[in-house]
Coordinates of N, CA and C in Angstrom, one line a residue:
Chain A
S782 N -10.6 6.7 -16.5 CA -9.5 7.4 -16.0 C -9.8 8.2 -14.8
A783 N -8.9 8.9 -14.2 CA -9.1 9.7 -13.0 C -8.5 11.0 -13.2
V784 N -9.2 12.1 -12.8 CA -8.6 13.4 -12.8 C -8.3 13.8 -11.4
I785 N -7.1 14.2 -11.2 CA -6.6 14.5 -9.9 C -6.0 15.9 -9.8
S786 N -6.4 16.7 -8.9 CA -5.8 18.0 -8.7 C -5.2 18.1 -7.3
Q787 N -4.2 19.0 -7.3 CA -3.4 19.2 -6.0 C -3.3 20.6 -5.8
K788 N -3.4 21.0 -4.5 CA -3.1 22.4 -4.1 C -2.1 22.4 -2.9
P789 N -1.2 23.3 -2.8 CA -0.8 24.2 -3.9 C 0.1 23.5 -4.9
S790 N 0.3 24.2 -6.0 CA 1.2 23.5 -7.0 C 2.6 23.7 -6.6
R791 N 3.0 24.7 -5.9 CA 4.3 24.9 -5.4 C 4.3 25.8 -4.2
D792 N 5.3 25.8 -3.4 CA 5.4 26.6 -2.2 C 6.9 26.7 -1.8
I793 N 7.2 27.8 -1.2 CA 8.5 28.0 -0.6 C 8.2 28.3 0.9
C794 N 8.9 27.5 1.7 CA 8.5 27.5 3.2 C 9.8 27.7 4.0
Q795 N 9.6 28.2 5.2 CA 10.7 28.3 6.1 C 10.9 27.1 6.9
R796 N 12.1 26.9 7.3 CA 12.5 25.7 8.2 C 11.6 25.8 9.5
G797 N 11.1 24.7 9.9 CA 10.4 24.6 11.2 C 8.9 24.8 11.0
T798 N 8.5 25.2 9.9 CA 7.0 25.4 9.6 C 6.4 24.1 9.0
S799 N 5.1 24.1 8.9 CA 4.4 23.0 8.3 C 3.6 23.4 7.1
L800 N 3.4 22.5 6.1 CA 2.6 22.7 5.0 C 1.6 21.6 4.7
T801 N 0.4 21.9 4.4 CA -0.6 20.9 4.1 C -0.9 21.0 2.6
I802 N -0.8 19.8 2.0 CA -1.1 19.6 0.6 C -2.4 18.9 0.4
Q803 N -3.2 19.4 -0.4 CA -4.6 18.9 -0.7 C -4.6 18.1 -2.0
C804 N -5.4 17.0 -2.0 CA -5.5 16.2 -3.3 C -7.0 15.9 -3.4
Q805 N -7.5 16.3 -4.6 CA -8.9 16.1 -4.9 C -9.0 15.2 -6.1
V806 N -9.9 14.2 -6.1 CA -10.1 13.3 -7.2 C -11.5 13.5 -7.7
D807 N -11.7 13.3 -9.0 CA -13.0 13.6 -9.6 C -14.1 12.5 -9.4
S808 N -13.7 11.4 -8.7 CA -14.6 10.4 -8.4 C -14.1 9.5 -7.2
Q809 N -15.0 8.7 -6.6 CA -14.7 8.1 -5.4 C -13.6 7.0 -5.6
V810 N -12.7 6.9 -4.7 CA -11.7 5.8 -4.8 C -11.5 5.3 -3.4
T811 N -11.1 4.0 -3.3 CA -10.9 3.5 -1.9 C -9.6 3.9 -1.4
M812 N -8.5 3.8 -2.1 CA -7.2 4.1 -1.6 C -6.6 5.3 -2.4
M813 N -5.9 6.1 -1.6 CA -5.2 7.2 -2.2 C -3.7 7.1 -1.7
F814 N -2.8 7.3 -2.6 CA -1.4 7.2 -2.2 C -0.6 8.5 -2.3
W815 N 0.3 8.7 -1.4 CA 1.2 9.8 -1.4 C 2.6 9.4 -1.7
Y816 N 3.2 10.0 -2.7 CA 4.6 9.7 -3.1 C 5.4 11.0 -2.9
R817 N 6.7 10.8 -2.8 CA 7.7 11.9 -2.7 C 8.7 11.6 -3.9
Q818 N 9.1 12.7 -4.5 CA 10.1 12.6 -5.5 C 11.2 13.6 -5.2
Q819 N 12.2 13.2 -4.6 CA 13.3 14.1 -4.3 C 14.1 14.4 -5.5
P820 N 14.8 15.6 -5.5 CA 15.6 16.0 -6.6 C 16.5 14.9 -7.2
G821 N 16.4 14.6 -8.4 CA 17.3 13.6 -9.0 C 17.0 12.2 -8.6
Q822 N 16.0 12.0 -7.9 CA 15.7 10.6 -7.4 C 14.4 10.1 -7.9
S823 N 14.1 8.8 -7.5 CA 12.9 8.2 -7.9 C 11.7 8.6 -7.1
L824 N 10.6 8.0 -7.4 CA 9.4 8.3 -6.6 C 9.4 7.2 -5.4
T825 N 9.1 7.7 -4.2 CA 9.0 6.8 -3.1 C 7.7 7.0 -2.4
L826 N 7.1 5.8 -2.1 CA 5.8 5.9 -1.5 C 5.9 6.3 0.0
I827 N 5.1 7.3 0.4 CA 5.1 7.7 1.7 C 4.1 6.9 2.6
A828 N 2.8 6.9 2.0 CA 1.8 6.2 2.8 C 0.6 6.0 1.9
T829 N -0.3 5.2 2.4 CA -1.6 4.9 1.7 C -2.7 5.4 2.7
A830 N -3.6 6.2 2.0 CA -4.7 6.8 2.8 C -6.0 6.1 2.5
N831 N -6.6 5.5 3.5 CA -7.8 4.8 3.3 C -8.9 5.6 4.1
Q832 N -10.0 5.7 3.4 CA -11.1 6.4 4.1 C -11.7 5.6 5.2
G833 N -11.8 6.2 6.4 CA -12.4 5.6 7.5 C -11.4 4.8 8.4
S834 N -10.1 4.9 8.1 CA -9.1 4.2 8.9 C -7.8 5.0 8.8
E835 N -6.9 4.6 9.7 CA -5.6 5.3 9.8 C -4.8 5.0 8.5
A836 N -4.0 6.0 8.1 CA -3.1 5.8 7.0 C -2.1 4.8 7.3
T837 N -1.6 4.0 6.4 CA -0.5 3.1 6.6 C 0.8 3.7 5.9
Y838 N 1.8 3.7 6.8 CA 3.0 4.3 6.3 C 4.1 3.3 5.9
E839 N 4.9 3.7 5.0 CA 6.0 2.9 4.5 C 7.2 3.0 5.5
S840 N 8.1 2.1 5.4 CA 9.3 2.2 6.2 C 10.0 3.5 6.0
G841 N 10.4 4.1 7.1 CA 11.1 5.4 7.0 C 10.2 6.6 7.1
F842 N 8.9 6.4 7.1 CA 8.0 7.5 7.2 C 7.1 7.4 8.4
V843 N 6.9 8.4 9.1 CA 6.1 8.3 10.3 C 5.0 9.4 10.4
I844 N 3.9 9.0 11.1 CA 2.7 9.8 11.2 C 3.0 11.2 11.7
D845 N 3.9 11.3 12.7 CA 4.2 12.6 13.3 C 4.8 13.6 12.3
K846 N 5.5 13.1 11.4 CA 6.2 13.9 10.4 C 5.2 14.2 9.2
F847 N 4.5 13.2 8.8 CA 3.6 13.3 7.7 C 2.2 12.9 8.0
P848 N 1.5 13.6 8.8 CA 0.1 13.3 9.1 C -0.8 13.4 7.9
I849 N -1.7 12.5 7.8 CA -2.6 12.4 6.6 C -4.0 12.4 7.1
S850 N -4.9 13.1 6.3 CA -6.3 13.0 6.6 C -7.0 12.4 5.3
R851 N -8.1 11.7 5.6 CA -8.9 11.1 4.5 C -10.4 11.3 4.9
P852 N -10.9 12.4 4.8 CA -12.3 12.6 5.3 C -13.4 12.0 4.5
N853 N -13.1 11.8 3.2 CA -14.1 11.2 2.3 C -13.4 10.5 1.2
L854 N -14.2 9.9 0.3 CA -13.7 9.1 -0.8 C -13.1 9.8 -2.0
T855 N -13.1 11.2 -1.9 CA -12.5 11.9 -3.1 C -11.5 12.9 -2.6
F856 N -11.1 12.9 -1.4 CA -10.2 14.0 -0.9 C -9.2 13.4 0.2
S857 N -8.0 14.0 0.1 CA -7.0 13.6 1.2 C -6.0 14.8 1.3
T858 N -5.5 14.9 2.5 CA -4.4 15.9 2.7 C -3.2 15.2 3.3
L859 N -2.0 15.7 2.9 CA -0.8 15.3 3.5 C -0.1 16.6 4.1
T860 N 0.3 16.5 5.3 CA 1.0 17.6 6.0 C 2.5 17.2 6.1
V861 N 3.3 18.1 5.7 CA 4.7 18.0 6.0 C 5.1 18.8 7.2
S862 N 5.4 18.2 8.3 CA 5.6 18.9 9.5 C 7.0 19.3 9.9
N863 N 7.1 20.4 10.6 CA 8.5 20.8 11.1 C 9.5 20.6 10.0
M864 N 9.3 21.3 8.9 CA 10.1 21.1 7.7 C 11.5 21.5 7.8
S865 N 12.4 20.8 7.1 CA 13.8 21.1 7.0 C 14.1 21.1 5.5
P866 N 15.3 21.6 5.1 CA 15.6 21.6 3.7 C 15.6 20.3 3.1
E867 N 15.8 19.2 3.8 CA 15.8 17.8 3.3 C 14.4 17.4 2.8
D868 N 13.4 18.2 3.2 CA 12.0 17.9 2.8 C 11.7 18.5 1.4
S869 N 12.6 19.3 0.9 CA 12.4 19.9 -0.4 C 12.2 18.8 -1.4
S870 N 11.1 18.8 -2.1 CA 10.8 17.6 -2.9 C 9.5 17.9 -3.7
I871 N 9.2 17.0 -4.6 CA 7.8 17.1 -5.2 C 7.0 16.0 -4.6
Y872 N 5.8 16.4 -4.1 CA 4.9 15.5 -3.5 C 3.7 15.2 -4.4
L873 N 3.5 13.9 -4.6 CA 2.5 13.5 -5.6 C 1.4 12.7 -4.9
C874 N 0.2 13.0 -5.3 CA -1.0 12.2 -4.9 C -1.3 11.2 -6.0
S875 N -1.8 10.1 -5.7 CA -2.0 9.0 -6.7 C -3.2 8.2 -6.3
V876 N -3.9 7.7 -7.3 CA -5.0 6.7 -7.1 C -5.0 5.6 -8.1
S877 N -5.5 4.5 -7.7 CA -5.6 3.3 -8.6 C -7.0 3.2 -9.2
R878 N -7.1 2.9 -10.5 CA -8.3 2.6 -11.1 C -8.1 1.4 -12.0
G879 N -8.6 0.3 -11.5 CA -8.2 -1.0 -12.2 C -6.8 -1.2 -12.2
D880 N -6.1 -1.5 -13.3 CA -4.7 -1.8 -13.3 C -3.9 -0.5 -13.4
T881 N -4.5 0.6 -13.6 CA -3.8 1.8 -13.9 C -3.7 2.7 -12.6
Q882 N -2.5 3.3 -12.4 CA -2.3 4.3 -11.4 C -2.2 5.7 -12.0
Y883 N -3.0 6.6 -11.4 CA -3.1 7.9 -12.0 C -2.5 8.9 -11.0
F884 N -1.8 9.9 -11.5 CA -1.0 10.8 -10.6 C -1.5 12.2 -10.8
G885 N -1.4 13.0 -9.6 CA -1.7 14.4 -9.7 C -0.5 15.1 -10.3
P886 N -0.7 16.4 -10.5 CA 0.4 17.2 -11.1 C 1.6 17.4 -10.2
G887 N 1.4 17.1 -8.9 CA 2.5 17.3 -7.9 C 2.5 18.7 -7.2
T888 N 3.1 18.7 -6.0 CA 3.3 19.9 -5.3 C 4.8 20.1 -5.1
R889 N 5.4 21.1 -5.7 CA 6.8 21.4 -5.5 C 7.1 22.2 -4.3
L890 N 7.8 21.6 -3.4 CA 8.0 22.2 -2.1 C 9.5 22.5 -2.0
T891 N 9.8 23.8 -1.6 CA 11.1 24.2 -1.3 C 11.2 24.7 0.1
V892 N 12.1 24.2 0.8 CA 12.3 24.6 2.3 C 13.6 25.3 2.4
L893 N 13.5 26.5 2.9 CA 14.7 27.3 3.1 C 15.3 27.2 4.5
Chain B
A260 N 12.3 -8.2 -0.2 CA 11.8 -6.9 -0.6 C 11.9 -6.7 -2.1
Q261 N 11.0 -5.9 -2.7 CA 11.1 -5.7 -4.1 C 12.0 -4.5 -4.5
R262 N 12.5 -4.6 -5.6 CA 13.4 -3.6 -6.1 C 13.3 -3.5 -7.6
V263 N 13.4 -2.2 -8.1 CA 13.4 -2.0 -9.5 C 14.7 -1.2 -9.9
T264 N 15.4 -1.6 -10.8 CA 16.7 -1.0 -11.2 C 16.7 -0.5 -12.6
Q265 N 16.9 0.7 -12.8 CA 17.1 1.3 -14.2 C 18.6 1.7 -14.2
P266 N 19.4 1.0 -14.9 CA 20.9 1.3 -14.8 C 21.3 2.6 -15.5
E267 N 20.5 3.1 -16.4 CA 20.9 4.3 -17.1 C 20.1 5.5 -16.7
K268 N 20.8 6.5 -16.2 CA 20.1 7.7 -15.7 C 19.8 8.6 -17.0
L269 N 20.7 8.6 -17.9 CA 20.6 9.4 -19.1 C 20.8 8.5 -20.4
L270 N 20.0 8.7 -21.4 CA 20.1 8.0 -22.6 C 19.9 8.9 -23.8
S271 N 20.8 9.0 -24.7 CA 20.7 9.9 -25.8 C 20.8 9.1 -27.1
V272 N 19.9 9.3 -28.0 CA 19.9 8.7 -29.3 C 19.5 9.8 -30.4
F273 N 19.7 9.4 -31.6 CA 19.3 10.3 -32.7 C 18.0 9.8 -33.3
K274 N 17.3 10.8 -33.8 CA 15.9 10.5 -34.4 C 16.1 9.3 -35.4
G275 N 15.2 8.4 -35.3 CA 15.2 7.2 -36.3 C 16.0 6.1 -35.8
A276 N 16.8 6.2 -34.7 CA 17.6 5.2 -34.2 C 16.8 4.3 -33.3
P277 N 17.2 3.1 -33.1 CA 16.5 2.3 -32.1 C 16.8 2.7 -30.7
V278 N 15.9 2.5 -29.8 CA 16.2 2.8 -28.4 C 15.7 1.7 -27.5
E279 N 16.5 1.4 -26.4 CA 16.1 0.4 -25.4 C 16.4 1.0 -24.1
L280 N 15.4 1.1 -23.2 CA 15.6 1.6 -21.9 C 15.5 0.3 -21.0
K281 N 16.5 0.1 -20.2 CA 16.7 -1.1 -19.4 C 16.0 -1.0 -18.1
C282 N 15.4 -2.2 -17.7 CA 14.8 -2.3 -16.4 C 14.9 -3.7 -15.9
N283 N 15.5 -3.8 -14.7 CA 15.6 -5.1 -14.0 C 14.8 -5.0 -12.7
Y284 N 14.3 -6.1 -12.2 CA 13.5 -6.1 -11.0 C 13.9 -7.3 -10.1
S285 N 13.6 -7.2 -8.9 CA 13.7 -8.3 -8.0 C 12.4 -8.4 -7.2
Y286 N 11.8 -9.5 -7.1 CA 10.5 -9.6 -6.4 C 10.2 -11.1 -6.2
S287 N 9.8 -11.4 -5.0 CA 9.6 -12.8 -4.7 C 8.3 -13.4 -5.2
G288 N 7.4 -12.5 -5.5 CA 6.1 -13.0 -6.0 C 6.0 -12.9 -7.5
S289 N 4.8 -12.9 -8.0 CA 4.6 -12.8 -9.4 C 4.4 -11.3 -9.8
P290 N 5.3 -10.8 -10.6 CA 5.3 -9.3 -10.7 C 4.3 -8.8 -11.8
E291 N 3.8 -7.6 -11.5 CA 3.1 -6.8 -12.5 C 4.0 -5.6 -12.8
L292 N 4.4 -5.4 -14.0 CA 5.3 -4.4 -14.3 C 4.7 -3.4 -15.3
F293 N 5.2 -2.2 -15.2 CA 4.6 -1.0 -15.9 C 5.8 -0.1 -16.3
W294 N 5.6 0.6 -17.4 CA 6.4 1.8 -17.7 C 5.5 3.0 -17.7
Y295 N 6.0 4.0 -16.9 CA 5.4 5.3 -16.8 C 6.3 6.3 -17.5
V296 N 5.7 7.4 -18.0 CA 6.5 8.4 -18.7 C 6.0 9.8 -18.2
Q297 N 7.0 10.7 -18.1 CA 6.7 12.0 -17.8 C 7.3 13.0 -18.8
Y298 N 6.5 13.5 -19.7 CA 7.0 14.5 -20.6 C 7.1 15.9 -19.9
S299 N 7.9 16.7 -20.5 CA 8.2 18.0 -19.9 C 7.0 18.8 -19.6
R300 N 6.9 19.2 -18.4 CA 5.7 20.0 -17.9 C 4.4 19.3 -17.8
Q301 N 4.5 18.0 -17.9 CA 3.3 17.2 -17.8 C 3.3 16.2 -16.6
R302 N 2.2 15.7 -16.2 CA 2.2 14.8 -15.1 C 2.6 13.4 -15.5
L303 N 3.0 12.6 -14.5 CA 3.4 11.2 -14.8 C 2.2 10.4 -15.3
Q304 N 2.4 9.6 -16.3 CA 1.3 8.9 -16.9 C 1.8 7.5 -17.3
L305 N 0.8 6.6 -17.3 CA 1.1 5.2 -17.8 C 1.4 5.2 -19.2
L306 N 2.5 4.5 -19.6 CA 2.8 4.2 -21.0 C 2.3 2.8 -21.4
L307 N 2.7 1.8 -20.7 CA 2.2 0.5 -21.0 C 2.5 -0.5 -19.8
R308 N 1.8 -1.6 -19.9 CA 1.8 -2.6 -18.8 C 2.1 -3.9 -19.4
H309 N 2.8 -4.8 -18.7 CA 3.2 -6.0 -19.3 C 2.0 -7.0 -19.6
I310 N 1.0 -6.8 -18.7 CA -0.1 -7.8 -18.9 C -0.8 -7.7 -20.2
S311 N -0.9 -6.5 -20.7 CA -1.7 -6.3 -21.9 C -0.9 -6.5 -23.2
R312 N 0.4 -6.7 -23.0 CA 1.3 -7.0 -24.2 C 1.0 -6.0 -25.4
E313 N 0.9 -4.8 -25.1 CA 0.4 -3.8 -26.2 C 1.6 -3.1 -26.6
S314 N 1.4 -2.4 -27.8 CA 2.4 -1.4 -28.3 C 1.8 0.0 -28.2
I315 N 2.4 0.9 -27.5 CA 1.9 2.2 -27.3 C 2.9 3.2 -27.8
K316 N 2.5 4.1 -28.7 CA 3.4 5.0 -29.4 C 4.7 4.4 -29.9
G317 N 4.5 3.1 -30.4 CA 5.6 2.4 -31.0 C 6.5 1.7 -30.0
F318 N 6.2 1.8 -28.7 CA 7.0 1.2 -27.7 C 6.4 -0.2 -27.3
T319 N 7.3 -1.1 -27.1 CA 6.9 -2.4 -26.5 C 7.8 -2.8 -25.4
A320 N 7.4 -3.6 -24.6 CA 8.2 -4.2 -23.5 C 7.8 -5.6 -23.2
D321 N 8.8 -6.4 -23.1 CA 8.5 -7.9 -22.8 C 9.0 -8.3 -21.5
L322 N 8.2 -8.9 -20.7 CA 8.7 -9.4 -19.4 C 9.5 -10.7 -19.6
N323 N 10.7 -10.7 -19.1 CA 11.6 -11.8 -19.2 C 11.8 -12.3 -17.7
K324 N 11.1 -13.3 -17.3 CA 11.2 -13.7 -15.9 C 12.5 -14.4 -15.6
G325 N 13.1 -15.0 -16.7 CA 14.4 -15.7 -16.5 C 15.5 -14.7 -16.2
E326 N 15.5 -13.5 -16.9 CA 16.5 -12.5 -16.7 C 15.9 -11.4 -15.7
T327 N 14.7 -11.6 -15.2 CA 14.0 -10.6 -14.4 C 14.2 -9.2 -15.0
S328 N 13.8 -9.1 -16.2 CA 13.9 -7.8 -16.9 C 12.6 -7.4 -17.6
F329 N 12.5 -6.1 -17.9 CA 11.3 -5.6 -18.5 C 11.8 -4.3 -19.3
H330 N 12.6 -4.6 -20.3 CA 13.2 -3.5 -21.1 C 12.2 -2.9 -22.0
L331 N 12.2 -1.6 -22.2 CA 11.3 -0.8 -23.1 C 12.1 -0.6 -24.4
K332 N 11.4 -0.9 -25.5 CA 12.1 -0.8 -26.8 C 11.2 0.0 -27.8
K333 N 11.9 0.6 -28.7 CA 11.2 1.3 -29.8 C 12.2 1.2 -31.0
P334 N 11.8 0.8 -32.1 CA 12.7 0.6 -33.3 C 13.2 1.9 -33.9
F335 N 12.3 2.9 -33.9 CA 12.7 4.2 -34.5 C 12.3 5.3 -33.6
A336 N 13.2 5.9 -32.9 CA 12.9 6.9 -31.9 C 12.5 8.2 -32.6
Q337 N 11.6 9.0 -32.0 CA 11.1 10.2 -32.5 C 11.5 11.3 -31.4
E338 N 11.6 12.6 -31.9 CA 11.9 13.7 -31.0 C 10.9 13.8 -29.8
E339 N 9.7 13.6 -30.2 CA 8.6 13.7 -29.1 C 8.7 12.6 -28.1
D340 N 9.6 11.6 -28.3 CA 9.8 10.6 -27.2 C 10.6 11.0 -26.1
S341 N 11.3 12.2 -26.3 CA 12.1 12.7 -25.2 C 11.3 13.0 -23.9
A342 N 11.7 12.3 -22.9 CA 10.9 12.4 -21.6 C 11.7 11.6 -20.5
M343 N 11.2 11.6 -19.3 CA 11.6 10.8 -18.2 C 10.8 9.5 -18.2
Y344 N 11.5 8.3 -18.2 CA 10.7 7.1 -18.2 C 11.0 6.3 -16.9
Y345 N 10.0 5.8 -16.3 CA 10.1 5.1 -15.1 C 9.6 3.7 -15.2
C346 N 10.3 2.7 -14.8 CA 9.9 1.3 -14.7 C 9.3 1.2 -13.3
A347 N 8.2 0.5 -13.2 CA 7.5 0.3 -11.9 C 7.0 -1.1 -11.7
L348 N 7.0 -1.5 -10.5 CA 6.6 -2.9 -10.1 C 5.4 -2.7 -9.2
K349 N 4.4 -3.5 -9.4 CA 3.2 -3.4 -8.6 C 3.2 -4.5 -7.6
R350 N 3.1 -4.2 -6.3 CA 3.1 -5.2 -5.3 C 1.7 -5.8 -5.3
A351 N 1.6 -7.1 -5.0 CA 0.3 -7.7 -5.0 C 0.0 -8.4 -3.6
G352 N -1.2 -8.4 -3.2 CA -1.6 -9.1 -2.1 C -1.5 -8.4 -0.8
G353 N -2.5 -8.7 0.1 CA -2.5 -8.2 1.5 C -2.5 -6.7 1.5
T354 N -1.8 -6.1 2.5 CA -1.9 -4.7 2.6 C -1.0 -3.9 1.6
S355 N -0.2 -4.7 0.8 CA 0.6 -4.0 -0.2 C -0.1 -3.9 -1.5
Y356 N -1.3 -4.3 -1.6 CA -2.0 -4.3 -2.9 C -2.0 -2.9 -3.5
G357 N -1.6 -2.8 -4.7 CA -1.7 -1.6 -5.5 C -0.5 -0.7 -5.4
K358 N 0.4 -0.9 -4.4 CA 1.5 0.0 -4.2 C 2.5 -0.2 -5.3
L359 N 3.1 0.8 -5.8 CA 4.1 0.7 -6.8 C 5.5 1.0 -6.3
T360 N 6.5 0.2 -6.8 CA 7.9 0.5 -6.5 C 8.5 1.0 -7.8
F361 N 9.1 2.1 -7.8 CA 9.6 2.7 -9.0 C 11.1 2.6 -9.1
G362 N 11.6 2.4 -10.3 CA 13.0 2.6 -10.6 C 13.5 4.0 -10.5
Q363 N 14.7 4.2 -10.7 CA 15.3 5.6 -10.6 C 15.0 6.5 -11.7
G364 N 14.5 5.9 -12.8 CA 14.1 6.7 -14.0 C 15.3 6.9 -14.9
T365 N 14.9 7.0 -16.2 CA 15.9 7.3 -17.3 C 15.4 8.4 -18.1
I366 N 16.2 9.4 -18.3 CA 15.9 10.6 -19.1 C 16.3 10.3 -20.5
L367 N 15.4 10.2 -21.4 CA 15.7 9.9 -22.8 C 15.6 11.2 -23.6
T368 N 16.7 11.4 -24.3 CA 16.8 12.6 -25.2 C 17.0 12.1 -26.6
V369 N 16.0 12.5 -27.5 CA 16.1 12.1 -28.9 C 16.5 13.3 -29.7
H370 N 17.7 13.3 -30.3 CA 18.2 14.5 -31.0 C 17.8 14.4 -32.5
P371 N 17.5 15.6 -33.1 CA 17.1 15.6 -34.5 C 18.2 15.1 -35.4

């Protein structure tokens, strides 16, 4: 299994500011994934963070809006930049271990 | 492009009744399909995967390639089965390896 922690667990932010979400895994993993779960909607993959290379973004998501860092094999950050109320969502960190994908507890972001 | 569809956003049954959560997919390759569950105040976790053909907590799911379906079934629902259920498809190959595409989710409520 994989134990994943995220910080902060929740935050309320003002429009136009940025928030950095941290994800820590209890053991080394090659790929870490960032998902978004908007209210009443499904989980959508934002990007894949690989250690030692640029993150790869899914269609509709760009690095300027969601910069990602992956400084080592157990840690990653996702920044939500220049926030608007539409960014209000739960942001989830995830890793794969074999056939199973494990998820963090999520960061609930509210943008006013 | 791959797509996962869960046609029912809400599903209510009484304790002891059979339950079936529907999932249909479209994918040009050979799919790997999963059911994930999120109980109240808990993180998203794997329930079962089609490859292992297992029964978890009384739930089973059979991949029907002809109908492109992966419905989740349980013959006798229990109150503790109340949760949000997500069907997910794992993309395979190349840079898409390991990424999950989720359905919209079904909220199952089992009444006493």
